[in-house]
Amino acid sequence: MKKPLIGIVVRKEITKDQNYLISNEAIRVALIEEGALPILLLPMGEVDYRKFDPLEIPYKVGMKEDLYQILDLCDGFILPGGTCWYELDEEIISYALREDKPLLAICLGMQALGKMLQPDILPIVDPTIENKTVINHDQPNVDYVHKVMIKQATLLYSIIGKDIIFVNSRHNYHIENVQDKFISAFSEDKLIEGIEVPNKKFILGIQWHPENLLYKDETSKRLIKSFIKSCEKNSIK
């Protein structure tokens, strides 16, 4: 069977002398281990990450057309975690929704997806809110931080098959005001932990990081495998 080609959005890293675009190694390895082919999705144009505000980086002329040429090759997309998202993320979300291609949005990626499901928010505006609850959601070296309650009759529930799971967590901000029809899971302290788009093949956002628990946790493995399976079906021409 043809292996699905999955695009991973890069994240920025700025040092004293250079700007870097980096990829989450755990995601890359997870895709390869589960039978997919990862490629990196990069901005199509010169971008000075030092000069522009992260939420105000403009597209260059022809950038979208060049990006679409690459996105057309992909069978699915992953939006990973990070510190801020760009127009690149929002354009890929719009493309996935329009073309009905599988999308797995993780942590920051889920927050970007949640924003895109609120049409009244202007492009490239970050509506996330700082966490101020009884649970510390920023514990990067802990495998299981809190419970997640999953709504039945959702894609997430059909994949995991459980009402309650334990997840890792490393985020300081969360998304609010997403319509109930898109919400598939909450944390114990009522933060949105899962969102999805009904009537699409696989448009799913989760606030935790299954890529880091792939070899320890069965629910994490099911999530990754289910996403790749959806991409496999999409790759059959």
PDB file of C-alpha atoms in Angstrom:
ATOM      1  CA  MET A   1       0.000   0.000   0.000  1.00  0.00           C
ATOM      2  CA  LYS A   2       1.151   3.519  -0.752  1.00  0.00           C
ATOM      3  CA  LYS A   3       2.446   5.261   2.361  1.00  0.00           C
ATOM      4  CA  PRO A   4       0.609   8.510   3.189  1.00  0.00           C
ATOM      5  CA  LEU A   5       2.575  11.743   2.928  1.00  0.00           C
ATOM      6  CA  ILE A   6       1.975  13.916   5.991  1.00  0.00           C
ATOM      7  CA  GLY A   7       3.019  17.550   6.230  1.00  0.00           C
ATOM      8  CA  ILE A   8       4.328  18.834   9.567  1.00  0.00           C
ATOM      9  CA  VAL A   9       4.259  22.581  10.155  1.00  0.00           C
ATOM     10  CA  VAL A  10       7.616  23.934  11.343  1.00  0.00           C
ATOM     11  CA  ARG A  11       8.078  26.180  14.372  1.00  0.00           C
ATOM     12  CA  LYS A  12      10.526  29.042  14.820  1.00  0.00           C
ATOM     13  CA  GLU A  13      13.613  29.201  16.993  1.00  0.00           C
ATOM     14  CA  ILE A  14      15.593  32.422  17.268  1.00  0.00           C
ATOM     15  CA  THR A  15      19.194  32.545  18.460  1.00  0.00           C
ATOM     16  CA  LYS A  16      21.579  35.470  18.763  1.00  0.00           C
ATOM     17  CA  ASP A  17      22.862  35.100  15.213  1.00  0.00           C
ATOM     18  CA  GLN A  18      20.291  33.056  13.271  1.00  0.00           C
ATOM     19  CA  ASN A  19      16.626  32.294  12.716  1.00  0.00           C
ATOM     20  CA  TYR A  20      15.781  28.578  12.557  1.00  0.00           C
ATOM     21  CA  LEU A  21      12.686  26.669  11.523  1.00  0.00           C
ATOM     22  CA  ILE A  22      12.504  23.418  13.459  1.00  0.00           C
ATOM     23  CA  SER A  23      10.421  20.255  13.604  1.00  0.00           C
ATOM     24  CA  ASN A  24       9.192  18.214  16.572  1.00  0.00           C
ATOM     25  CA  GLU A  25      11.366  15.093  16.501  1.00  0.00           C
ATOM     26  CA  ALA A  26       8.862  12.989  18.453  1.00  0.00           C
ATOM     27  CA  ILE A  27       6.214  13.647  15.796  1.00  0.00           C
ATOM     28  CA  ARG A  28       8.577  12.800  12.947  1.00  0.00           C
ATOM     29  CA  VAL A  29       9.591   9.517  14.583  1.00  0.00           C
ATOM     30  CA  ALA A  30       5.995   8.605  15.461  1.00  0.00           C
ATOM     31  CA  LEU A  31       4.868   9.039  11.851  1.00  0.00           C
ATOM     32  CA  ILE A  32       7.702   6.932  10.489  1.00  0.00           C
ATOM     33  CA  GLU A  33       7.210   4.208  13.096  1.00  0.00           C
ATOM     34  CA  GLU A  34       3.517   3.981  12.248  1.00  0.00           C
ATOM     35  CA  GLY A  35       4.054   3.785   8.480  1.00  0.00           C
ATOM     36  CA  ALA A  36       3.762   7.365   7.208  1.00  0.00           C
ATOM     37  CA  LEU A  37       6.151   9.642   5.316  1.00  0.00           C
ATOM     38  CA  PRO A  38       6.723  13.034   7.014  1.00  0.00           C
ATOM     39  CA  ILE A  39       7.646  16.217   5.174  1.00  0.00           C
ATOM     40  CA  LEU A  40       8.119  19.743   6.520  1.00  0.00           C
ATOM     41  CA  LEU A  41       5.741  22.563   5.625  1.00  0.00           C
ATOM     42  CA  LEU A  42       7.634  25.848   5.321  1.00  0.00           C
ATOM     43  CA  PRO A  43       6.675  29.477   4.668  1.00  0.00           C
ATOM     44  CA  MET A  44       6.748  30.337   0.983  1.00  0.00           C
ATOM     45  CA  GLY A  45       8.666  33.607   1.041  1.00  0.00           C
ATOM     46  CA  GLU A  46      11.202  35.601   2.998  1.00  0.00           C
ATOM     47  CA  VAL A  47      10.157  36.158   6.578  1.00  0.00           C
ATOM     48  CA  ASP A  48      12.195  38.064   9.152  1.00  0.00           C
ATOM     49  CA  TYR A  49      11.009  36.638  12.441  1.00  0.00           C
ATOM     50  CA  ARG A  50      12.893  39.332  14.364  1.00  0.00           C
ATOM     51  CA  LYS A  51      11.427  42.266  12.449  1.00  0.00           C
ATOM     52  CA  PHE A  52       7.721  41.460  12.480  1.00  0.00           C
ATOM     53  CA  ASP A  53       5.330  40.864  15.307  1.00  0.00           C
ATOM     54  CA  PRO A  54       4.602  37.080  15.297  1.00  0.00           C
ATOM     55  CA  LEU A  55       0.924  37.723  14.588  1.00  0.00           C
ATOM     56  CA  GLU A  56       1.445  40.294  11.843  1.00  0.00           C
ATOM     57  CA  ILE A  57       3.749  38.581   9.331  1.00  0.00           C
ATOM     58  CA  PRO A  58       2.406  39.306   5.828  1.00  0.00           C
ATOM     59  CA  TYR A  59       2.202  36.933   2.896  1.00  0.00           C
ATOM     60  CA  LYS A  60       4.416  37.683  -0.094  1.00  0.00           C
ATOM     61  CA  VAL A  61       2.987  37.875  -3.631  1.00  0.00           C
ATOM     62  CA  GLY A  62       2.469  34.344  -4.932  1.00  0.00           C
ATOM     63  CA  MET A  63       3.091  32.750  -1.552  1.00  0.00           C
ATOM     64  CA  LYS A  64      -0.304  31.094  -1.266  1.00  0.00           C
ATOM     65  CA  GLU A  65      -0.132  29.591  -4.744  1.00  0.00           C
ATOM     66  CA  ASP A  66       3.283  28.115  -3.980  1.00  0.00           C
ATOM     67  CA  LEU A  67       2.003  26.771  -0.655  1.00  0.00           C
ATOM     68  CA  TYR A  68      -1.038  25.141  -2.290  1.00  0.00           C
ATOM     69  CA  GLN A  69       1.227  23.309  -4.721  1.00  0.00           C
ATOM     70  CA  ILE A  70       2.891  21.625  -1.757  1.00  0.00           C
ATOM     71  CA  LEU A  71      -0.306  21.058   0.219  1.00  0.00           C
ATOM     72  CA  ASP A  72      -1.877  19.325  -2.771  1.00  0.00           C
ATOM     73  CA  LEU A  73       0.833  16.646  -2.487  1.00  0.00           C
ATOM     74  CA  CYS A  74       0.021  15.888   1.160  1.00  0.00           C
ATOM     75  CA  ASP A  75      -2.486  13.318   2.393  1.00  0.00           C
ATOM     76  CA  GLY A  76      -2.792  14.957   5.807  1.00  0.00           C
ATOM     77  CA  PHE A  77      -1.310  17.569   8.114  1.00  0.00           C
ATOM     78  CA  ILE A  78      -0.036  17.962  11.672  1.00  0.00           C
ATOM     79  CA  LEU A  79       0.017  21.284  13.487  1.00  0.00           C
ATOM     80  CA  PRO A  80       2.419  20.761  16.417  1.00  0.00           C
ATOM     81  CA  GLY A  81       2.805  22.619  19.687  1.00  0.00           C
ATOM     82  CA  GLY A  82       4.879  25.762  20.047  1.00  0.00           C
ATOM     83  CA  THR A  83       4.776  29.316  21.358  1.00  0.00           C
ATOM     84  CA  CYS A  84       2.866  31.118  18.590  1.00  0.00           C
ATOM     85  CA  TRP A  85       1.258  30.344  15.261  1.00  0.00           C
ATOM     86  CA  TYR A  86       1.436  32.174  11.969  1.00  0.00           C
ATOM     87  CA  GLU A  87      -0.585  32.739   8.836  1.00  0.00           C
ATOM     88  CA  LEU A  88       0.935  29.477   7.595  1.00  0.00           C
ATOM     89  CA  ASP A  89      -1.015  27.572  10.281  1.00  0.00           C
ATOM     90  CA  GLU A  90      -4.266  29.358   9.509  1.00  0.00           C
ATOM     91  CA  GLU A  91      -3.911  28.829   5.777  1.00  0.00           C
ATOM     92  CA  ILE A  92      -3.301  25.099   6.269  1.00  0.00           C
ATOM     93  CA  ILE A  93      -6.349  24.820   8.539  1.00  0.00           C
ATOM     94  CA  SER A  94      -8.496  26.584   5.932  1.00  0.00           C
ATOM     95  CA  TYR A  95      -7.111  24.312   3.223  1.00  0.00           C
ATOM     96  CA  ALA A  96      -7.765  21.135   5.251  1.00  0.00           C
ATOM     97  CA  LEU A  97     -11.340  22.211   5.967  1.00  0.00           C
ATOM     98  CA  ARG A  98     -11.983  23.168   2.351  1.00  0.00           C
ATOM     99  CA  GLU A  99     -10.417  20.058   0.814  1.00  0.00           C
ATOM    100  CA  ASP A 100     -11.525  17.713   3.636  1.00  0.00           C
ATOM    101  CA  LYS A 101      -8.006  16.412   4.259  1.00  0.00           C
ATOM    102  CA  PRO A 102      -7.069  14.892   7.642  1.00  0.00           C
ATOM    103  CA  LEU A 103      -5.654  17.325  10.191  1.00  0.00           C
ATOM    104  CA  LEU A 104      -4.273  16.534  13.651  1.00  0.00           C
ATOM    105  CA  ALA A 105      -3.729  19.723  15.670  1.00  0.00           C
ATOM    106  CA  ILE A 106      -1.684  19.348  18.865  1.00  0.00           C
ATOM    107  CA  CYS A 107      -1.548  21.826  21.793  1.00  0.00           C
ATOM    108  CA  LEU A 108      -0.842  25.218  20.143  1.00  0.00           C
ATOM    109  CA  GLY A 109      -2.123  23.669  16.918  1.00  0.00           C
ATOM    110  CA  MET A 110      -5.447  22.894  18.617  1.00  0.00           C
ATOM    111  CA  GLN A 111      -5.675  26.479  19.827  1.00  0.00           C
ATOM    112  CA  ALA A 112      -5.131  27.725  16.267  1.00  0.00           C
ATOM    113  CA  LEU A 113      -7.842  25.341  15.035  1.00  0.00           C
ATOM    114  CA  GLY A 114     -10.199  26.558  17.763  1.00  0.00           C
ATOM    115  CA  LYS A 115      -9.626  30.149  16.705  1.00  0.00           C
ATOM    116  CA  MET A 116     -10.350  29.289  13.062  1.00  0.00           C
ATOM    117  CA  LEU A 117     -13.700  27.790  14.131  1.00  0.00           C
ATOM    118  CA  GLN A 118     -14.700  31.222  15.491  1.00  0.00           C
ATOM    119  CA  PRO A 119     -15.350  33.219  12.299  1.00  0.00           C
ATOM    120  CA  ASP A 120     -15.874  36.500  14.153  1.00  0.00           C
ATOM    121  CA  ILE A 121     -12.174  36.670  15.130  1.00  0.00           C
ATOM    122  CA  LEU A 122      -9.955  38.520  12.669  1.00  0.00           C
ATOM    123  CA  PRO A 123      -7.127  36.671  10.867  1.00  0.00           C
ATOM    124  CA  ILE A 124      -3.850  36.340  12.773  1.00  0.00           C
ATOM    125  CA  VAL A 125      -5.322  37.275  16.143  1.00  0.00           C
ATOM    126  CA  ASP A 126      -4.492  35.070  19.128  1.00  0.00           C
ATOM    127  CA  PRO A 127      -7.567  34.708  21.388  1.00  0.00           C
ATOM    128  CA  THR A 128      -6.009  32.305  23.905  1.00  0.00           C
ATOM    129  CA  ILE A 129      -6.254  33.004  27.626  1.00  0.00           C
ATOM    130  CA  GLU A 130      -3.704  32.331  30.353  1.00  0.00           C
ATOM    131  CA  ASN A 131      -4.428  29.298  32.530  1.00  0.00           C
ATOM    132  CA  LYS A 132      -5.490  30.258  36.047  1.00  0.00           C
ATOM    133  CA  THR A 133      -6.961  27.090  37.530  1.00  0.00           C
ATOM    134  CA  VAL A 134      -6.201  24.621  40.299  1.00  0.00           C
ATOM    135  CA  ILE A 135      -4.219  22.373  37.926  1.00  0.00           C
ATOM    136  CA  ASN A 136      -0.729  23.233  36.719  1.00  0.00           C
ATOM    137  CA  HIS A 137      -1.007  22.425  33.013  1.00  0.00           C
ATOM    138  CA  ASP A 138       2.651  23.172  32.299  1.00  0.00           C
ATOM    139  CA  GLN A 139       4.459  20.023  33.455  1.00  0.00           C
ATOM    140  CA  PRO A 140       6.679  19.001  30.505  1.00  0.00           C
ATOM    141  CA  ASN A 141       8.459  16.092  32.198  1.00  0.00           C
ATOM    142  CA  VAL A 142       5.418  14.344  33.667  1.00  0.00           C
ATOM    143  CA  ASP A 143       3.682  11.553  31.739  1.00  0.00           C
ATOM    144  CA  TYR A 144       0.255  11.927  33.349  1.00  0.00           C
ATOM    145  CA  VAL A 145      -0.826  15.327  34.680  1.00  0.00           C
ATOM    146  CA  HIS A 146      -4.633  15.316  34.762  1.00  0.00           C
ATOM    147  CA  LYS A 147      -7.814  13.618  33.592  1.00  0.00           C
ATOM    148  CA  VAL A 148      -9.633  14.373  30.362  1.00  0.00           C
ATOM    149  CA  MET A 149     -13.357  13.745  30.059  1.00  0.00           C
ATOM    150  CA  ILE A 150     -14.376  12.757  26.518  1.00  0.00           C
ATOM    151  CA  LYS A 151     -17.861  13.350  25.120  1.00  0.00           C
ATOM    152  CA  GLN A 152     -19.562  10.345  23.568  1.00  0.00           C
ATOM    153  CA  ALA A 153     -20.728  10.424  19.940  1.00  0.00           C
ATOM    154  CA  THR A 154     -17.513  12.204  18.927  1.00  0.00           C
ATOM    155  CA  LEU A 155     -14.603  11.222  16.692  1.00  0.00           C
ATOM    156  CA  LEU A 156     -12.291  11.335  19.699  1.00  0.00           C
ATOM    157  CA  TYR A 157     -14.486   8.894  21.632  1.00  0.00           C
ATOM    158  CA  SER A 158     -14.741   6.543  18.646  1.00  0.00           C
ATOM    159  CA  ILE A 159     -10.932   6.405  18.520  1.00  0.00           C
ATOM    160  CA  ILE A 160     -10.205   6.019  22.227  1.00  0.00           C
ATOM    161  CA  GLY A 161     -13.358   4.247  23.418  1.00  0.00           C
ATOM    162  CA  LYS A 162     -13.209   5.689  26.940  1.00  0.00           C
ATOM    163  CA  ASP A 163     -15.028   8.431  28.845  1.00  0.00           C
ATOM    164  CA  ILE A 164     -11.982   9.373  30.947  1.00  0.00           C
ATOM    165  CA  ILE A 165      -8.265   9.202  30.199  1.00  0.00           C
ATOM    166  CA  PHE A 166      -5.095  10.566  31.802  1.00  0.00           C
ATOM    167  CA  VAL A 167      -2.883  12.816  29.672  1.00  0.00           C
ATOM    168  CA  ASN A 168       0.363  14.752  29.756  1.00  0.00           C
ATOM    169  CA  SER A 169       0.268  18.547  29.634  1.00  0.00           C
ATOM    170  CA  ARG A 170       2.607  21.455  28.878  1.00  0.00           C
ATOM    171  CA  HIS A 171       0.656  24.595  28.053  1.00  0.00           C
ATOM    172  CA  ASN A 172       0.172  27.922  29.834  1.00  0.00           C
ATOM    173  CA  TYR A 173      -2.710  29.155  27.685  1.00  0.00           C
ATOM    174  CA  HIS A 174      -6.032  27.748  26.498  1.00  0.00           C
ATOM    175  CA  ILE A 175      -8.800  28.491  24.000  1.00  0.00           C
ATOM    176  CA  GLU A 176     -12.306  29.573  25.050  1.00  0.00           C
ATOM    177  CA  ASN A 177     -15.659  30.387  23.425  1.00  0.00           C
ATOM    178  CA  VAL A 178     -15.599  27.503  20.948  1.00  0.00           C
ATOM    179  CA  GLN A 179     -19.104  26.386  20.008  1.00  0.00           C
ATOM    180  CA  ASP A 180     -20.238  23.303  21.887  1.00  0.00           C
ATOM    181  CA  LYS A 181     -20.773  21.340  18.660  1.00  0.00           C
ATOM    182  CA  PHE A 182     -16.990  21.439  18.073  1.00  0.00           C
ATOM    183  CA  ILE A 183     -15.909  20.474  21.622  1.00  0.00           C
ATOM    184  CA  SER A 184     -15.129  16.806  22.268  1.00  0.00           C
ATOM    185  CA  ALA A 185     -13.239  16.864  25.597  1.00  0.00           C
ATOM    186  CA  PHE A 186     -12.614  18.851  28.791  1.00  0.00           C
ATOM    187  CA  SER A 187     -10.030  18.674  31.562  1.00  0.00           C
ATOM    188  CA  GLU A 188     -10.990  18.283  35.221  1.00  0.00           C
ATOM    189  CA  ASP A 189     -10.812  22.068  35.645  1.00  0.00           C
ATOM    190  CA  LYS A 190     -13.099  22.655  32.635  1.00  0.00           C
ATOM    191  CA  LEU A 191     -10.499  23.735  30.070  1.00  0.00           C
ATOM    192  CA  ILE A 192     -11.177  22.638  26.499  1.00  0.00           C
ATOM    193  CA  GLU A 193      -8.939  19.644  25.733  1.00  0.00           C
ATOM    194  CA  GLY A 194     -10.390  18.357  22.471  1.00  0.00           C
ATOM    195  CA  ILE A 195     -12.129  19.907  19.452  1.00  0.00           C
ATOM    196  CA  GLU A 196     -13.222  18.440  16.144  1.00  0.00           C
ATOM    197  CA  VAL A 197     -15.273  19.280  13.081  1.00  0.00           C
ATOM    198  CA  PRO A 198     -18.303  17.036  12.466  1.00  0.00           C
ATOM    199  CA  ASN A 199     -18.903  15.663   8.978  1.00  0.00           C
ATOM    200  CA  LYS A 200     -15.220  15.836   8.048  1.00  0.00           C
ATOM    201  CA  LYS A 201     -12.922  12.831   7.576  1.00  0.00           C
ATOM    202  CA  PHE A 202     -10.563  13.746  10.401  1.00  0.00           C
ATOM    203  CA  ILE A 203     -10.252  17.305  11.701  1.00  0.00           C
ATOM    204  CA  LEU A 204      -9.209  16.836  15.324  1.00  0.00           C
ATOM    205  CA  GLY A 205      -7.440  19.014  17.859  1.00  0.00           C
ATOM    206  CA  ILE A 206      -6.112  17.866  21.229  1.00  0.00           C
ATOM    207  CA  GLN A 207      -4.423  19.906  23.940  1.00  0.00           C
ATOM    208  CA  TRP A 208      -2.027  17.184  25.090  1.00  0.00           C
ATOM    209  CA  HIS A 209       0.922  15.492  23.356  1.00  0.00           C
ATOM    210  CA  PRO A 210       0.316  11.870  22.265  1.00  0.00           C
ATOM    211  CA  GLU A 211       3.589  11.840  20.304  1.00  0.00           C
ATOM    212  CA  ASN A 212       5.498  11.783  23.604  1.00  0.00           C
ATOM    213  CA  LEU A 213       3.549   8.829  25.022  1.00  0.00           C
ATOM    214  CA  LEU A 214       3.430   6.665  21.900  1.00  0.00           C
ATOM    215  CA  TYR A 215       5.349   3.756  23.473  1.00  0.00           C
ATOM    216  CA  LYS A 216       3.838   4.062  26.957  1.00  0.00           C
ATOM    217  CA  ASP A 217       0.179   4.776  26.467  1.00  0.00           C
ATOM    218  CA  GLU A 218      -2.367   2.852  24.399  1.00  0.00           C
ATOM    219  CA  THR A 219      -4.713   5.824  23.879  1.00  0.00           C
ATOM    220  CA  SER A 220      -1.850   7.895  22.465  1.00  0.00           C
ATOM    221  CA  LYS A 221      -0.978   5.113  20.040  1.00  0.00           C
ATOM    222  CA  ARG A 222      -4.608   4.825  18.958  1.00  0.00           C
ATOM    223  CA  LEU A 223      -4.758   8.544  18.196  1.00  0.00           C
ATOM    224  CA  ILE A 224      -1.657   8.507  16.005  1.00  0.00           C
ATOM    225  CA  LYS A 225      -2.645   5.276  14.245  1.00  0.00           C
ATOM    226  CA  SER A 226      -6.187   6.500  13.595  1.00  0.00           C
ATOM    227  CA  PHE A 227      -4.916   9.749  12.093  1.00  0.00           C
ATOM    228  CA  ILE A 228      -2.486   7.892   9.828  1.00  0.00           C
ATOM    229  CA  LYS A 229      -5.242   5.446   8.813  1.00  0.00           C
ATOM    230  CA  SER A 230      -7.390   8.374   7.733  1.00  0.00           C
ATOM    231  CA  CYS A 231      -4.464   9.747   5.730  1.00  0.00           C
ATOM    232  CA  GLU A 232      -3.977   6.322   4.113  1.00  0.00           C
ATOM    233  CA  LYS A 233      -7.575   6.342   2.922  1.00  0.00           C
ATOM    234  CA  ASN A 234      -7.084   9.846   1.586  1.00  0.00           C
ATOM    235  CA  SER A 235      -3.957   8.769  -0.323  1.00  0.00           C
ATOM    236  CA  ILE A 236      -5.768   6.106  -2.366  1.00  0.00           C
ATOM    237  CA  LYS A 237      -6.223   7.636  -5.825  1.00  0.00           C
TER     238      LYS A 237
END
